[in-house]
XYZ file of C-alpha atoms in Angstrom:
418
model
C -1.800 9.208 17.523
C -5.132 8.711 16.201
C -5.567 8.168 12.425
C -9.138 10.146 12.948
C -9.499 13.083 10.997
C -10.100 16.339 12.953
C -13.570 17.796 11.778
C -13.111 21.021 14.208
C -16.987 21.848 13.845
C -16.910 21.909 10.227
C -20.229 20.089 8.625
C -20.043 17.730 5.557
C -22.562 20.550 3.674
C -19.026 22.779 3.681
C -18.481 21.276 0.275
C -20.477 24.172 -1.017
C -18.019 26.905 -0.074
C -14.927 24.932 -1.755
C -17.492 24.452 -5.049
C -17.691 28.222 -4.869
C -14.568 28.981 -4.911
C -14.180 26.472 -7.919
C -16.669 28.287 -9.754
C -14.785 31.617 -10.373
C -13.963 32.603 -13.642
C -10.137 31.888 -12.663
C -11.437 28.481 -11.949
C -13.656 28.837 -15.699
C -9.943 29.795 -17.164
C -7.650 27.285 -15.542
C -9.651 24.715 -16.959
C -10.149 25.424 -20.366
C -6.124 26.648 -20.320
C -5.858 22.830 -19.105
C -7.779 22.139 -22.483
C -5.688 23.466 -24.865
C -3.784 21.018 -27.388
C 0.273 20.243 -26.610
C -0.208 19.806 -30.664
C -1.210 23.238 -31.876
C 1.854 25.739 -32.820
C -0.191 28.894 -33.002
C 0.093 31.123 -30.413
C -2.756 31.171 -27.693
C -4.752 33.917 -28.024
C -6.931 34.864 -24.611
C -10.171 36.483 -24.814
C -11.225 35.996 -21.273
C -8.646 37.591 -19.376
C -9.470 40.417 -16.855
C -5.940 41.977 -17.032
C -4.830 44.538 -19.861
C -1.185 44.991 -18.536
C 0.096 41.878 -20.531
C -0.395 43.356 -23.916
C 2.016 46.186 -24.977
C -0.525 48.428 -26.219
C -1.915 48.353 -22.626
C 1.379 49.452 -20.538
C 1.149 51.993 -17.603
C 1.896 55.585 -17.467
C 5.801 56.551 -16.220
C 4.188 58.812 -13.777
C 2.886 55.796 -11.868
C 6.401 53.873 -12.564
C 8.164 56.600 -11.145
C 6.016 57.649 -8.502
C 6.211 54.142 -7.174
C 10.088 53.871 -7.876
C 10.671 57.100 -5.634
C 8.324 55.624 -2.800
C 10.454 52.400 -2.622
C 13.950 54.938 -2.495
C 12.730 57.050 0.197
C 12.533 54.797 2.388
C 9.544 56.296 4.020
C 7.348 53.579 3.604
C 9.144 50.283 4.566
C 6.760 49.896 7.426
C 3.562 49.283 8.189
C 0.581 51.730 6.909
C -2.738 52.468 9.581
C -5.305 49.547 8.822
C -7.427 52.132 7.054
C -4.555 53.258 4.763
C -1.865 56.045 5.366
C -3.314 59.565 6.039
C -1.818 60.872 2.550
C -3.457 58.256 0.283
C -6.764 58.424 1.902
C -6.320 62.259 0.990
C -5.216 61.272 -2.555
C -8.334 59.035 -3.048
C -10.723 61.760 -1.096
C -9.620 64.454 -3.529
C -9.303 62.521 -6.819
C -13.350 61.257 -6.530
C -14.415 64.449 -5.236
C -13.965 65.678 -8.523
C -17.041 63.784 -9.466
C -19.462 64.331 -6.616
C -21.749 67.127 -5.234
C -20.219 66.945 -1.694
C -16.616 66.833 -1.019
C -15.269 63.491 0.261
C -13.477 63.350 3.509
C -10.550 61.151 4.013
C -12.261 59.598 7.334
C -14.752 57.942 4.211
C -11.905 56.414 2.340
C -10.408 52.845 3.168
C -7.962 51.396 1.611
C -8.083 47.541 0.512
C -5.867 44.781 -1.202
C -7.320 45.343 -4.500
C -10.996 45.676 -5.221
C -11.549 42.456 -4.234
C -10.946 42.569 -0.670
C -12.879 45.497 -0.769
C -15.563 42.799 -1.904
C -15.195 40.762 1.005
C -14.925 43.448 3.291
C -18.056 44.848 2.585
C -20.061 41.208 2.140
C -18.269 40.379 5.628
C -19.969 43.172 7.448
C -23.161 42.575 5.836
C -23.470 39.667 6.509
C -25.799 37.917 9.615
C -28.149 35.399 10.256
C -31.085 35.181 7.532
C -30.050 37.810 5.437
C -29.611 38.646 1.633
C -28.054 40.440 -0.902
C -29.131 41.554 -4.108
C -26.757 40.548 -7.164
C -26.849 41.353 -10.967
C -27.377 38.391 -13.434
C -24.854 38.819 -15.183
C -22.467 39.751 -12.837
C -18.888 39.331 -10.891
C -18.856 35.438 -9.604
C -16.456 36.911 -6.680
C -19.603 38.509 -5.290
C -21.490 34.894 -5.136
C -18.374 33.365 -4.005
C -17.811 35.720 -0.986
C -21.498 35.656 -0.441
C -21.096 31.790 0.202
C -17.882 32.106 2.567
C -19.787 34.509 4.374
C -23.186 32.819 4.642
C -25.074 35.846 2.839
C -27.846 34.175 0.906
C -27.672 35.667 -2.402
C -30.931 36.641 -4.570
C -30.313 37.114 -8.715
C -31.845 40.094 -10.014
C -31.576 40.325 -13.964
C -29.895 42.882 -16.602
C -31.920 43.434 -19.884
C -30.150 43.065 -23.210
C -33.001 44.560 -24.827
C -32.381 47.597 -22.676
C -28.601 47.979 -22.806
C -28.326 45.701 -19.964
C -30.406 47.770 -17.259
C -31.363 46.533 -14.260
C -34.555 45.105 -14.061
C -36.197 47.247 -11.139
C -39.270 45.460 -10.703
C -37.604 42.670 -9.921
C -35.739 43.942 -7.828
C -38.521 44.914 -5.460
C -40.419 41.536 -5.828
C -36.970 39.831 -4.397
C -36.298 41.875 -1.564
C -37.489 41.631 1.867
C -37.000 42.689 5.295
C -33.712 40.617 5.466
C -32.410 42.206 2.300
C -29.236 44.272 2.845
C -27.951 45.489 -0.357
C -28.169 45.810 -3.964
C -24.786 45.613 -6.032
C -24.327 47.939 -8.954
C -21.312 47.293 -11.261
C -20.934 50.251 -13.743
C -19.428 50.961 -16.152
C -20.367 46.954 -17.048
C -18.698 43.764 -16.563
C -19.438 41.439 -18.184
C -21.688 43.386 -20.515
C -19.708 46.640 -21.583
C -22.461 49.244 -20.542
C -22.626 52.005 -18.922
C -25.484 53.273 -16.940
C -27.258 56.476 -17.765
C -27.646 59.010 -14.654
C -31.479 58.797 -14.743
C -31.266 54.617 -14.224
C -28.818 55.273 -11.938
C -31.117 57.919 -10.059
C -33.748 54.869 -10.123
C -31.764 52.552 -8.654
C -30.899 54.393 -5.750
C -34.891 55.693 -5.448
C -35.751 51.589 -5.168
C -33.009 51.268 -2.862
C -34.499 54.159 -0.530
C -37.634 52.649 -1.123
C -36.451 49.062 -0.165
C -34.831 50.457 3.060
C -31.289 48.689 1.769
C -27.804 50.544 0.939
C -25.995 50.241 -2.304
C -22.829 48.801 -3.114
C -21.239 50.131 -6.393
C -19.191 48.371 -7.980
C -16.575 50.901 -9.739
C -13.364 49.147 -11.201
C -13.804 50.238 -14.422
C -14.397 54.318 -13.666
C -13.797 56.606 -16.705
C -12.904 53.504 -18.848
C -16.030 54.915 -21.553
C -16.193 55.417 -24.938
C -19.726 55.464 -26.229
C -22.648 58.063 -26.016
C -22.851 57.469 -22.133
C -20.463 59.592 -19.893
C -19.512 57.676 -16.710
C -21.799 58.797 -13.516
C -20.422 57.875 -10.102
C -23.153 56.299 -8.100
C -22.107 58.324 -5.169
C -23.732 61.616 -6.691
C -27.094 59.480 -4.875
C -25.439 58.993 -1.786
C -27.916 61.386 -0.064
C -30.906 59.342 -1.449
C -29.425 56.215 -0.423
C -25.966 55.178 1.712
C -23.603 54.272 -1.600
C -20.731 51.736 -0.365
C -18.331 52.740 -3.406
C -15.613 50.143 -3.994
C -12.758 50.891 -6.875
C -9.376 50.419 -7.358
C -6.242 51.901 -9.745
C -6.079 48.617 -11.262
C -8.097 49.385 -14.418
C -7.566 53.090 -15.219
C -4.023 52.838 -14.746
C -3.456 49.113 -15.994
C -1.759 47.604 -13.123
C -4.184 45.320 -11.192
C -0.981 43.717 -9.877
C -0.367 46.141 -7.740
C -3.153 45.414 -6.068
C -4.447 48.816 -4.226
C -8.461 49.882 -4.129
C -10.872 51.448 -2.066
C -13.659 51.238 -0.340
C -15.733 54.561 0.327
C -18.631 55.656 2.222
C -21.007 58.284 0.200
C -23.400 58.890 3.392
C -23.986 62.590 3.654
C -26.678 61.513 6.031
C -24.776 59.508 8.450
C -26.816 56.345 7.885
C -23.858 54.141 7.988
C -22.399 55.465 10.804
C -25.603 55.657 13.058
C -25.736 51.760 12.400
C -22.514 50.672 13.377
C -21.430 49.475 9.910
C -18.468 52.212 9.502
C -17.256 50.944 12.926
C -17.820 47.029 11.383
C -15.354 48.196 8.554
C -12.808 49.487 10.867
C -13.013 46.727 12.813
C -12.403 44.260 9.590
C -9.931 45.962 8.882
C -7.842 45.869 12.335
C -7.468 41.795 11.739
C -7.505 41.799 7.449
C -3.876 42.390 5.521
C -3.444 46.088 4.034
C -1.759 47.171 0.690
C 1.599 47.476 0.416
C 2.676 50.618 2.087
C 5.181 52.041 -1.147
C 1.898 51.477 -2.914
C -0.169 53.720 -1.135
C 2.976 56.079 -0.434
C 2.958 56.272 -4.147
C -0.517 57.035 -4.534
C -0.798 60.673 -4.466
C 1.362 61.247 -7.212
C -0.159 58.924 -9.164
C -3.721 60.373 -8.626
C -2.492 63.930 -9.344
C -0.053 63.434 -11.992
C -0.868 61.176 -14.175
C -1.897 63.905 -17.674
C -5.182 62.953 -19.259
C -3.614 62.278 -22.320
C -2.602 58.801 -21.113
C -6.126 57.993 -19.720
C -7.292 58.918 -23.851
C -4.661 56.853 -25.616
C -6.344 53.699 -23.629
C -9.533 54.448 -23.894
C -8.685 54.852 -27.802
C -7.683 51.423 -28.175
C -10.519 50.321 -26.597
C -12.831 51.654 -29.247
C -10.845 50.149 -32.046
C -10.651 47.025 -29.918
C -14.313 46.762 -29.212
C -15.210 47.726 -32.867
C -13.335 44.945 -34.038
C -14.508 42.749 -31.808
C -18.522 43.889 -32.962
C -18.115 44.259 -36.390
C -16.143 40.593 -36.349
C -19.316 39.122 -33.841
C -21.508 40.109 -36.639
C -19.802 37.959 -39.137
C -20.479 34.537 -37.089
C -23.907 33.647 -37.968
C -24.098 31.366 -34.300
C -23.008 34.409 -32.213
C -25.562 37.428 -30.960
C -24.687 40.219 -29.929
C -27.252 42.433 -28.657
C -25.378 45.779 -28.019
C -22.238 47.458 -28.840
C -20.113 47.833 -25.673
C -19.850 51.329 -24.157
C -17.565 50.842 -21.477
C -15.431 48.687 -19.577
C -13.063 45.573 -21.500
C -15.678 43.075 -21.923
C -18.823 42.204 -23.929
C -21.412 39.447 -23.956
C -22.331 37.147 -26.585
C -25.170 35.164 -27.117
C -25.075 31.633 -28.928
C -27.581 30.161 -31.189
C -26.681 26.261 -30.471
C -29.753 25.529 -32.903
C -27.130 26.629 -35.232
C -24.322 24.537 -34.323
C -24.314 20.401 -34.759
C -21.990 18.672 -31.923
C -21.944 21.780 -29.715
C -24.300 20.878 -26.177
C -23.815 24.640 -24.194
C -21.438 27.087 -23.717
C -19.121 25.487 -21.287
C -18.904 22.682 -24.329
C -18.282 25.275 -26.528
C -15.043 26.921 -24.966
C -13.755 23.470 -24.341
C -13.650 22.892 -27.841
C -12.572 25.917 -29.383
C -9.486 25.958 -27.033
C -8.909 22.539 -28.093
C -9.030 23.338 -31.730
C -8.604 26.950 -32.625
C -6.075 27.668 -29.111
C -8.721 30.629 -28.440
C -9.990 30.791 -24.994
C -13.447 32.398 -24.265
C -15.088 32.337 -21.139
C -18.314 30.779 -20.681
C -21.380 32.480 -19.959
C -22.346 30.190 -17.371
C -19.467 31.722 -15.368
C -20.885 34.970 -14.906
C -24.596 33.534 -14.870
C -26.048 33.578 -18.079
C -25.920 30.102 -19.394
C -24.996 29.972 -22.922
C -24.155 32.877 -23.648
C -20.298 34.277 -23.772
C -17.772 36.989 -21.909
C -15.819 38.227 -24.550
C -12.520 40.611 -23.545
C -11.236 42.339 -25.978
C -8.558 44.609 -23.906
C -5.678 42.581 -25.860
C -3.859 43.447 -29.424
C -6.212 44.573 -32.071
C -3.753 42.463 -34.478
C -4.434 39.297 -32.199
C -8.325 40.104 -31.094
C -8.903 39.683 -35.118
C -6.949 36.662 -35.765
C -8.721 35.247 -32.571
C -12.303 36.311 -34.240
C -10.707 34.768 -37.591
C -10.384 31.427 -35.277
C -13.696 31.226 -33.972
C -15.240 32.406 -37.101
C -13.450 29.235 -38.507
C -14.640 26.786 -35.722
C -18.190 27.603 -35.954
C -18.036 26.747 -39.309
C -16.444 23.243 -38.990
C -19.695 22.697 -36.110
C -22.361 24.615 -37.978
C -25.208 22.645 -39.164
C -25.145 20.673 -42.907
């Protein structure tokens, strides 16, 4: 047999797709995890997680434990579900974001996905053809640029404004798009910057959409998960301006992004989407794609309708405390901006004044070294696009987010200029 390496069509420029899947921020956290020292003792405390559920103060409702425990017992969902998702959890997921909307949801708009993120690629996948682009935020979700990449679906920054709690900067917008443009993402309520969009930006957005002759794709993980002067607004109240591709998930508002089950949904009181094939593109992903586990979505119903709002309050409670910590602690680090409170979400980002700092040459630099020295891991801005700058998650233990500000607050002064 021949020694040869098979190629099977694939060009030496496919480097770039492996580099982008590298470039994740699980790829940002393995390797500053890889950084910390075998001689520290202290417990390591993570500020750049995306996942709630390993905290105590962060644990799930019953209703969802038991809802899922009775699906398993039944025994009515050992099989396999319909690509789209089973009839009754389409239902569940129709009736529990109708609540929002001006038009009722039908089930026939709801798909279900393997998390969020497949959702993601589902949507990027279909999207996707020769020449064409997509609109991203900078600051954003590195999955997005990552998918993009696997998919071939040039991607075009667009950036949020600090100075303007992180809007999106419309004008830019238009200058970047052309007749190959196919989308502008949306991520609200904010990650990585904690906002939470206003309805009349919102209303903007979807009016430069129209205008731009492109559909939007909001980005919705973090639903209800608000506690500032902002309420959360479902971009899908625009869906007659604009098609609105709304992708979400149970991960977030019920803590369990193990579980893996989201949604992708179709706000198109127009019938845009269907007139140009794309609905019949999704179906069609999803005939040769994995589905959630079936228990999961047998579960889901009750866990939509049961759950008492009580239990969404308590963690959107701790949230607050956690993210006032977190500011009022930012504001004691001289090196360390931050330019607004966060609103919404688990996350917040931080800008760093290197002038500042002696031995410190960006942000990446900075991580390495703190999780070498203080066992605190941060993730880098450049992860999510903003170079130098820093995502900061404070969905953990108020007791541990302060001894982990106490840490930092400690390393900066060990770098800080003489």
């Amino acid at each position: 047999m021949s020694s040869k390496i098979k190629t099977w069509g694939f060009k030496k420029d496919s480097g770039e797709l492996t580099e982008a899947s590298l470039t994740t921020i699980r790829g940002y956290i393995n390797m500053l995890q890889e950084n910390l020292s075998k001689d520290d003792v202290r417990a390591v405390i993570p500020l750049s997680h995306g996942d709630p559920s390993a905290f105590p103060c962060f644990r799930t409702t019953s209703v969802a434990e038991d809802a899922v425990a009775q699906a398993v017992r039944s025994a009515n969902f050992n099989g396999y579900s319909p690509t789209v998702g089973i009839p009754p959890a389409r239902t569940a997921i129709a009736e529990y974001l109708s609540k929002d909307l001006p038009e009722k949801l039908s089930p026939d708009d709801i798909y279900l996905t393997v998390g969020c993120t497949q959702a993601i690629e589902i949507i990027l996948t279909v999207l996707a053809r020769p020449n064409a682009n997509i609109l991203l935020p900078r600051p954003g979700f590195p999955y997005y640029e990552a998918r993009a990449a696997f998919s071939r679906l040039e991607v075009r920054h667009f950036d949020l404004c600090p100075e303007r709690g992180w809007e999106v900067d419309l004008h830019e917008v238009e200058a970047l798009a052309d007749e190959n443009t196919v989308a502008i993402v949306v991520i609200n309520p904010g990650n990585p910057c904690g906002n939470v969009y206003t309805y009349d930006h919102l209303k903007k957005v979807a009016e430069a959409a129209r205008k731009l002759g492109i559909l939007v794709i909001a980005d919705e993980v973090y639903h209800h998960l608000v506690y500032g002067s902002n309420p959360f607004v479902p971009m899908g109240i625009f869906g007659s301006i604009t098609p609105i591709i709304t992708l979400g998930s149970i991960s977030k508002r019920w803590l369990v992004p193990g579980w893996r089950l989201g949604w992708l949904v179709t706000n198109d009181p127009n019938g845009i989407l269907k007139e140009y094939g794309i609905v019949d593109c999704i179906k069609g992903f999803l005939n040769i794609s994995s589905d959630p586990a079936t228990f999961i979505q047998g579960a889901l119903a009750r866990i939509l309708g049961d759950t008492k709002e009580d239990f969404f309050q308590e963690t959107i409670n701790t949230l607050k405390i956690t993210a006032d910590i977190c500011y009022s602690k930012i504001k004691e680090i001289p090196c360390i901006i931050c330019p607004s409170k966060p609103e919404g979400s688990m996350f917040v980002m931080v800008k760093l004044n290197l002038s500042l700092l002696d031995d410190i040459k960006d942000d990446v630099d900075f991580c390495v070294k703190l999780a070498k020295e203080e066992s605190v891991v941060i993730l880098p801005g450049i992860a999510v696009g903003l170079k130098n700058w820093l995502r900061v998650t404070f969905a953990t233990e108020p007791s541990s987010l302060e001894e982990g500000f106490e840490r930092v607050k400690a390393f900066c002064g060990r770098h800080a200029k003489k």
